[in-house]
Structure formats: C-alpha cells, structure tokens
Amino acid sequence: MRGVFLLFICSIVPSTWATSQTVVSEPTWINILDKQALVCQLDTLAPCLAHLPVDFAQLNALHPDKISQSIGMKSAMVLSINHGLIAGIIVVQPHKEIQIQTGSLGLKTYSIPLKNQSQLSLWHEVGHLYNIALQGEILPASLSSYQHEWLADIYLFWQLAQVEQLEYAWQQLHRRNLAVIHNSDNLSHWSSPQLSKVLHSDETIRYASEHSYKDFIAYIYPQLPNYSARDLAEYSSLIQRTFGAGVVQPLPNYIFWRQPSLSNVIAPTLHKLMGAKAAQVWLSQHLGAGTT
C-alpha cells in the first residue's frame, strides 16, 4: 500500500435529509466513484478505524492520537489515501460546527444562522475525495489548495442540485462572503465566485440535477473562475482595503479592475443582510464600479 495524503478542512448543524451520506454515530462507508471512504466520529475514532483493512494499522498517519492532534478544533478533516479500494477517511466532530457566520461592515456587525451544517460539511469533505479521484482524468493533475477548496464546494452545489435544496448552496455562498469580510485570510476558502457562477445559471442547475458528478464537473470546470496566486493577492488586498477594520475612507480607484467582479460576487450577501437599496448604496460608495 502506498502513502497517505492529508487535507485539513474547516467545515461548514444536524442534517434533516434522509440520505445514506448523513453523519451518524456508527462508522459509515460512502462510495467515491469505484472506491469507498470511511466516515468516523472523533470520539469513537479507534473502533471506527478498526473497520479498515488490517494493513492500514501500520500507517503512522492513521494512528488515533495523530489524527486527534491534527484535527484540533476543526469540525472535520479528510485524509485521502492512495489505495486500490479505499479513497480516504473523513473524521468529524459535529459539536465543533459553527452555528453563525459574522462579518462587520464599518461599525455594524452582521450575521447569518447556518443550518444543516453537519450534512453540508460532510458533502464538502466527500467532494474533496471525488475531486482528488478525478485529478489527471477530468481535472488537472495538479491543483492548488484554493482550487481544492472551491471544487469541494462545487461538489456540494451538485449534491444540493440533486436533492433540490439550493437554498443551502446560497447559504454557503453567503457564509464564504461573510468569512472574507470578517477576515481576508479566509480567502483560501472563498468559493463564492464559483458558486455565484453556477447559482445564477438555470442551465447549469438543470445539468447538475440530471447528470453524474463526473459528467457535471467535466462540463462546468472550464467555465468557472480559476484564479491564479496573483489574482488572489489582488482580491486579498482589495478586500482588506474595502472591509478592513482600519479603513477610514473609500479609495474609489483602488485595484479598480477587480472592483466589478468583487461587487457582483458580494452583492447577493449584502442584499440579504442590508436590503437591496442600502446594499447598492454601500457598494457604490465602497466599490466604485458597482454591480453590472
């Protein structure tokens, strides 16, 4: 058996969907294309890992103490395994899920409640394993950490399209937007540009609901914003200057070439928080290009 590749993911509150992919207290196996992944609760990790083939026991990365140390305060962690039958292990601790996402605009703090987070978090983690399995076939063989994150949320969108619950995809977009408003360091998980693209297309939503994930990602991946490190650095600087706590006045021309796209992606969240009229005024004042 070959080595283990680890991805540590901060996840997105108990699920109401009746599905085989719901987080449960007992060990659960989930299909990942032609392989399987094991879902374990952290507090029953050792007996859960005993369900793996016996040769996994010798892997240091899969020792319960090692995993407990790695997951820390995160609500979930996924370990991708290079193995013929097993795609990976997803470890969850649902009590660490956040219930509210906050972000401040000027002197006012806004928040949104986060619903069904355990299920959304699980699908996000499953998405990591699906996308890893498709690397070198449909997806590029090499993906950045940022690409892994937004692709996992695209898988989440696909799952929600399958069960016709896209309001939770909008919740995810708002969560990601508020997170970067709160702290630009959260740009590493900012999937809102990609979620905005798929959520605003009835054709894409219909395609996602009617096709397998493998077919869907082959169709949609070339159409999605795929930012380089330089692109992200520009967005990070603009977000800090626009939403940072120390900002005292707008700079209308600051990184002006990124303002329209940032405004368009952030706008639905500000509309939800402030109302359409107030949001448009705020965007006009702080992102001079406004929405298109």
GROMACS .gro file of C-alpha atoms in nm:
model
  292
    1MET     CA    1   0.000   0.000   0.000
    2ARG     CA    2   0.127   0.344  -0.091
    3GLY     CA    3   0.136   0.662   0.115
    4VAL     CA    4  -0.128   0.885   0.269
    5PHE     CA    5  -0.210   1.241   0.156
    6LEU     CA    6  -0.373   1.465   0.415
    7LEU     CA    7  -0.605   1.764   0.368
    8PHE     CA    8  -0.726   1.953   0.674
    9ILE     CA    9  -1.059   2.121   0.624
   10CYS     CA   10  -1.257   2.358   0.845
   11SER     CA   11  -1.612   2.256   0.770
   12ILE     CA   12  -1.919   2.436   0.729
   13VAL     CA   13  -2.575   2.155   1.202
   14PRO     CA   14  -2.762   1.837   1.219
   15SER     CA   15  -2.897   1.716   0.886
   16THR     CA   16  -3.265   1.678   0.805
   17TRP     CA   17  -3.207   1.495   0.478
   18ALA     CA   18  -3.278   1.124   0.469
   19THR     CA   19  -2.967   1.009   0.285
   20SER     CA   20  -2.703   0.746   0.320
   21GLN     CA   21  -2.446   1.025   0.340
   22THR     CA   22  -2.572   1.170   0.667
   23VAL     CA   23  -2.323   1.184   0.953
   24VAL     CA   24  -2.416   0.916   1.206
   25SER     CA   25  -2.262   0.785   1.525
   26GLU     CA   26  -2.169   0.447   1.372
   27PRO     CA   27  -1.893   0.404   1.112
   28THR     CA   28  -2.029   0.478   0.765
   29TRP     CA   29  -1.896   0.386   0.422
   30ILE     CA   30  -1.952   0.627   0.131
   31ASN     CA   31  -1.894   0.546  -0.236
   32ILE     CA   32  -1.631   0.759  -0.411
   33LEU     CA   33  -1.655   0.651  -0.776
   34ASP     CA   34  -1.517   0.292  -0.774
   35LYS     CA   35  -1.377   0.320  -0.421
   36GLN     CA   36  -1.512   0.384  -0.071
   37ALA     CA   37  -1.443   0.630   0.209
   38LEU     CA   38  -1.489   0.567   0.581
   39VAL     CA   39  -1.662   0.833   0.794
   40CYS     CA   40  -1.567   0.833   1.162
   41GLN     CA   41  -1.670   1.041   1.462
   42LEU     CA   42  -1.365   1.164   1.650
   43ASP     CA   43  -1.496   1.043   1.986
   44THR     CA   44  -1.524   0.684   1.852
   45LEU     CA   45  -1.223   0.704   1.623
   46ALA     CA   46  -1.024   0.399   1.739
   47PRO     CA   47  -1.307   0.142   1.697
   48CYS     CA   48  -1.409   0.310   1.370
   49LEU     CA   49  -1.059   0.279   1.223
   50ALA     CA   50  -1.070  -0.091   1.311
   51HIS     CA   51  -1.307  -0.131   1.014
   52LEU     CA   52  -1.016  -0.060   0.779
   53PRO     CA   53  -0.809  -0.346   0.634
   54VAL     CA   54  -0.553  -0.476   0.880
   55ASP     CA   55  -0.255  -0.338   0.684
   56PHE     CA   56  -0.375   0.019   0.750
   57ALA     CA   57  -0.291  -0.020   1.119
   58GLN     CA   58   0.079   0.018   1.043
   59LEU     CA   59   0.037   0.366   0.892
   60ASN     CA   60   0.153   0.627   1.143
   61ALA     CA   61  -0.070   0.896   0.989
   62LEU     CA   62  -0.377   0.687   1.079
   63HIS     CA   63  -0.295   0.648   1.446
   64PRO     CA   64  -0.589   0.788   1.651
   65ASP     CA   65  -0.360   1.013   1.857
   66LYS     CA   66  -0.205   1.155   1.542
   67ILE     CA   67  -0.545   1.227   1.387
   68SER     CA   68  -0.680   1.381   1.710
   69GLN     CA   69  -0.380   1.611   1.724
   70SER     CA   70  -0.419   1.707   1.358
   71ILE     CA   71  -0.791   1.783   1.367
   72GLY     CA   72  -0.761   2.003   1.677
   73MET     CA   73  -1.058   2.239   1.698
   74LYS     CA   74  -1.166   2.180   1.337
   75SER     CA   75  -1.508   2.027   1.278
   76ALA     CA   76  -1.382   1.787   1.013
   77MET     CA   77  -1.072   1.652   0.845
   78VAL     CA   78  -1.029   1.439   0.536
   79LEU     CA   79  -0.741   1.203   0.466
   80SER     CA   80  -0.701   1.099   0.105
   81ILE     CA   81  -0.541   0.755   0.073
   82ASN     CA   82  -0.365   0.620  -0.234
   83HIS     CA   83  -0.515   0.269  -0.224
   84GLY     CA   84  -0.688   0.041  -0.470
   85LEU     CA   85  -1.016   0.013  -0.280
   86ILE     CA   86  -1.028   0.295  -0.025
   87ALA     CA   87  -1.035   0.662  -0.127
   88GLY     CA   88  -0.989   0.805   0.220
   89ILE     CA   89  -1.116   0.869   0.570
   90ILE     CA   90  -1.335   1.156   0.684
   91VAL     CA   91  -1.316   1.239   1.055
   92VAL     CA   92  -1.586   1.462   1.202
   93GLN     CA   93  -1.667   1.626   1.534
   94PRO     CA   94  -2.009   1.788   1.475
   95HIS     CA   95  -2.011   1.974   1.807
   96LYS     CA   96  -1.736   2.195   1.665
   97GLU     CA   97  -1.956   2.315   1.377
   98ILE     CA   98  -2.014   2.689   1.385
   99GLN     CA   99  -2.379   2.795   1.414
  100ILE     CA  100  -2.347   3.156   1.297
  101GLN     CA  101  -2.122   3.334   1.048
  102THR     CA  102  -2.049   3.700   1.121
  103GLY     CA  103  -1.884   3.989   0.943
  104SER     CA  104  -1.859   4.363   1.004
  105LEU     CA  105  -1.926   4.649   0.765
  106GLY     CA  106  -1.797   4.965   0.925
  107LEU     CA  107  -1.924   4.983   1.282
  108LYS     CA  108  -2.208   4.733   1.228
  109THR     CA  109  -2.172   4.356   1.261
  110TYR     CA  110  -2.396   4.130   1.055
  111SER     CA  111  -2.458   3.759   1.092
  112ILE     CA  112  -2.642   3.470   0.930
  113PRO     CA  113  -2.753   3.148   1.101
  114LEU     CA  114  -2.606   2.833   0.948
  115LYS     CA  115  -2.847   2.542   0.909
  116ASN     CA  116  -2.787   2.173   0.833
  117GLN     CA  117  -2.416   2.224   0.875
  118SER     CA  118  -2.320   1.864   0.953
  119GLN     CA  119  -2.460   1.745   0.621
  120LEU     CA  120  -2.315   2.035   0.424
  121SER     CA  121  -1.979   1.982   0.588
  122LEU     CA  122  -1.982   1.611   0.508
  123TRP     CA  123  -2.065   1.673   0.142
  124HIS     CA  124  -1.784   1.927   0.124
  125GLU     CA  125  -1.538   1.669   0.256
  126VAL     CA  126  -1.672   1.399   0.023
  127GLY     CA  127  -1.620   1.649  -0.257
  128HIS     CA  128  -1.251   1.666  -0.177
  129LEU     CA  129  -1.219   1.292  -0.230
  130TYR     CA  130  -1.422   1.294  -0.553
  131ASN     CA  131  -1.211   1.572  -0.698
  132ILE     CA  132  -0.885   1.404  -0.596
  133ALA     CA  133  -1.008   1.086  -0.767
  134LEU     CA  134  -1.075   1.281  -1.087
  135GLN     CA  135  -0.737   1.455  -1.100
  136GLY     CA  136  -0.538   1.367  -1.408
  137GLU     CA  137  -0.855   1.248  -1.582
  138ILE     CA  138  -1.113   1.527  -1.589
  139LEU     CA  139  -0.944   1.772  -1.355
  140PRO     CA  140  -0.580   1.886  -1.379
  141ALA     CA  141  -0.327   1.651  -1.223
  142SER     CA  142  -0.204   1.936  -1.004
  143LEU     CA  143  -0.446   2.158  -0.811
  144SER     CA  144  -0.369   2.438  -0.567
  145SER     CA  145  -0.510   2.435  -0.214
  146TYR     CA  146  -0.752   2.709  -0.318
  147GLN     CA  147  -0.873   2.504  -0.616
  148HIS     CA  148  -0.930   2.203  -0.389
  149GLU     CA  149  -1.150   2.419  -0.164
  150TRP     CA  150  -1.374   2.576  -0.425
  151LEU     CA  151  -1.406   2.248  -0.613
  152ALA     CA  152  -1.527   2.082  -0.291
  153ASP     CA  153  -1.800   2.348  -0.270
  154ILE     CA  154  -1.890   2.285  -0.635
  155TYR     CA  155  -1.943   1.921  -0.540
  156LEU     CA  156  -2.162   2.047  -0.254
  157PHE     CA  157  -2.361   2.252  -0.505
  158TRP     CA  158  -2.405   1.941  -0.724
  159GLN     CA  159  -2.535   1.738  -0.430
  160LEU     CA  160  -2.780   2.014  -0.339
  161ALA     CA  161  -2.899   2.035  -0.700
  162GLN     CA  162  -2.960   1.659  -0.687
  163VAL     CA  163  -3.191   1.695  -0.384
  164GLU     CA  164  -3.338   2.031  -0.495
  165GLN     CA  165  -3.217   2.219  -0.189
  166LEU     CA  166  -3.021   2.503  -0.348
  167GLU     CA  167  -3.108   2.745  -0.069
  168TYR     CA  168  -2.822   2.577   0.116
  169ALA     CA  169  -2.585   2.650  -0.171
  170TRP     CA  170  -2.682   3.016  -0.135
  171GLN     CA  171  -2.618   2.981   0.239
  172GLN     CA  172  -2.270   2.854   0.157
  173LEU     CA  173  -2.207   3.148  -0.075
  174HIS     CA  174  -2.317   3.393   0.197
  175ARG     CA  175  -2.103   3.212   0.452
  176ARG     CA  176  -1.794   3.233   0.234
  177ASN     CA  177  -1.856   3.601   0.159
  178LEU     CA  178  -1.907   3.693   0.525
  179ALA     CA  179  -1.596   3.498   0.618
  180VAL     CA  180  -1.374   3.708   0.388
  181ILE     CA  181  -1.548   4.027   0.503
  182HIS     CA  182  -1.461   3.922   0.858
  183ASN     CA  183  -1.101   3.833   0.772
  184SER     CA  184  -0.932   3.834   0.434
  185ASP     CA  185  -0.728   3.532   0.544
  186ASN     CA  186  -1.044   3.330   0.475
  187LEU     CA  187  -0.984   3.389   0.104
  188SER     CA  188  -0.836   3.037   0.098
  189HIS     CA  189  -1.194   2.903   0.118
  190TRP     CA  190  -1.366   3.178  -0.086
  191SER     CA  191  -1.572   2.971  -0.328
  192SER     CA  192  -1.831   3.247  -0.378
  193PRO     CA  193  -1.708   3.344  -0.728
  194GLN     CA  194  -1.756   2.987  -0.849
  195LEU     CA  195  -2.083   2.932  -0.657
  196SER     CA  196  -2.218   3.260  -0.794
  197LYS     CA  197  -2.148   3.141  -1.148
  198VAL     CA  198  -2.340   2.814  -1.110
  199LEU     CA  199  -2.623   2.952  -0.895
  200HIS     CA  200  -2.707   3.223  -1.148
  201SER     CA  201  -2.741   2.978  -1.438
  202ASP     CA  202  -3.067   2.782  -1.475
  203GLU     CA  203  -2.899   2.572  -1.745
  204THR     CA  204  -2.616   2.475  -1.508
  205ILE     CA  205  -2.858   2.393  -1.227
  206ARG     CA  206  -3.061   2.171  -1.459
  207TYR     CA  207  -2.748   1.998  -1.590
  208ALA     CA  208  -2.626   1.933  -1.234
  209SER     CA  209  -2.961   1.782  -1.135
  210GLU     CA  210  -2.966   1.545  -1.433
  211HIS     CA  211  -2.607   1.421  -1.457
  212SER     CA  212  -2.348   1.240  -1.251
  213TYR     CA  213  -2.086   1.447  -1.073
  214LYS     CA  214  -1.818   1.318  -1.307
  215ASP     CA  215  -2.012   1.441  -1.611
  216PHE     CA  216  -2.109   1.765  -1.438
  217ILE     CA  217  -1.757   1.867  -1.336
  218ALA     CA  218  -1.626   1.786  -1.685
  219TYR     CA  219  -1.894   2.020  -1.823
  220ILE     CA  220  -1.861   2.306  -1.574
  221TYR     CA  221  -1.492   2.318  -1.476
  222PRO     CA  222  -1.373   2.504  -1.789
  223GLN     CA  223  -1.644   2.769  -1.734
  224LEU     CA  224  -1.559   2.858  -1.373
  225PRO     CA  225  -1.333   3.140  -1.245
  226ASN     CA  226  -0.993   2.985  -1.186
  227TYR     CA  227  -0.782   3.245  -1.011
  228SER     CA  228  -0.405   3.245  -1.003
  229ALA     CA  229  -0.199   3.330  -0.696
  230ARG     CA  230  -0.159   3.684  -0.834
  231ASP     CA  231  -0.537   3.717  -0.884
  232LEU     CA  232  -0.597   3.610  -0.525
  233ALA     CA  233  -0.334   3.851  -0.397
  234GLU     CA  234  -0.516   4.136  -0.572
  235TYR     CA  235  -0.851   4.029  -0.431
  236SER     CA  236  -0.696   3.995  -0.085
  237SER     CA  237  -0.559   4.347  -0.100
  238LEU     CA  238  -0.888   4.490  -0.229
  239ILE     CA  239  -1.091   4.304   0.035
  240GLN     CA  240  -0.862   4.427   0.313
  241ARG     CA  241  -0.888   4.785   0.186
  242THR     CA  242  -1.266   4.763   0.144
  243PHE     CA  243  -1.369   4.575   0.459
  244GLY     CA  244  -1.072   4.601   0.696
  245ALA     CA  245  -1.129   4.737   1.047
  246GLY     CA  246  -0.876   5.017   0.996
  247VAL     CA  247  -1.035   5.156   0.679
  248VAL     CA  248  -1.140   5.518   0.737
  249GLN     CA  249  -1.238   5.628   0.387
  250PRO     CA  250  -1.303   5.468   0.050
  251LEU     CA  251  -1.044   5.474  -0.228
  252PRO     CA  252  -1.265   5.458  -0.540
  253ASN     CA  253  -0.982   5.368  -0.780
  254TYR     CA  254  -0.802   5.114  -0.564
  255ILE     CA  255  -0.740   4.799  -0.773
  256PHE     CA  256  -1.029   4.923  -0.987
  257TRP     CA  257  -1.003   4.633  -1.234
  258ARG     CA  258  -1.115   4.387  -0.963
  259GLN     CA  259  -1.395   4.602  -0.824
  260PRO     CA  260  -1.677   4.497  -1.064
  261SER     CA  261  -1.626   4.124  -1.010
  262LEU     CA  262  -1.591   4.160  -0.632
  263SER     CA  263  -1.902   4.378  -0.623
  264ASN     CA  264  -2.103   4.123  -0.823
  265VAL     CA  265  -1.999   3.832  -0.601
  266ILE     CA  266  -2.051   4.018  -0.271
  267ALA     CA  267  -2.378   4.189  -0.376
  268PRO     CA  268  -2.622   3.899  -0.304
  269THR     CA  269  -2.487   3.870   0.050
  270LEU     CA  270  -2.511   4.244   0.116
  271HIS     CA  271  -2.865   4.244  -0.027
  272LYS     CA  272  -2.956   3.967   0.217
  273LEU     CA  273  -2.800   4.149   0.514
  274MET     CA  274  -2.887   4.513   0.441
  275GLY     CA  275  -3.170   4.509   0.190
  276ALA     CA  276  -3.129   4.585  -0.180
  277LYS     CA  277  -3.135   4.966  -0.162
  278ALA     CA  278  -2.888   5.001   0.126
  279ALA     CA  279  -2.662   4.738  -0.030
  280GLN     CA  280  -2.650   4.923  -0.362
  281VAL     CA  281  -2.565   5.249  -0.187
  282TRP     CA  282  -2.287   5.077   0.011
  283LEU     CA  283  -2.144   4.913  -0.300
  284SER     CA  284  -2.149   5.240  -0.493
  285GLN     CA  285  -1.960   5.413  -0.212
  286HIS     CA  286  -1.701   5.142  -0.145
  287LEU     CA  287  -1.662   4.961  -0.477
  288GLY     CA  288  -1.698   5.247  -0.718
  289ALA     CA  289  -1.754   5.031  -1.022
  290GLY     CA  290  -2.079   4.897  -0.871
  291THR     CA  291  -2.252   4.583  -0.991
  292THR     CA  292  -2.300   4.500  -1.356
   0.00000   0.00000   0.00000
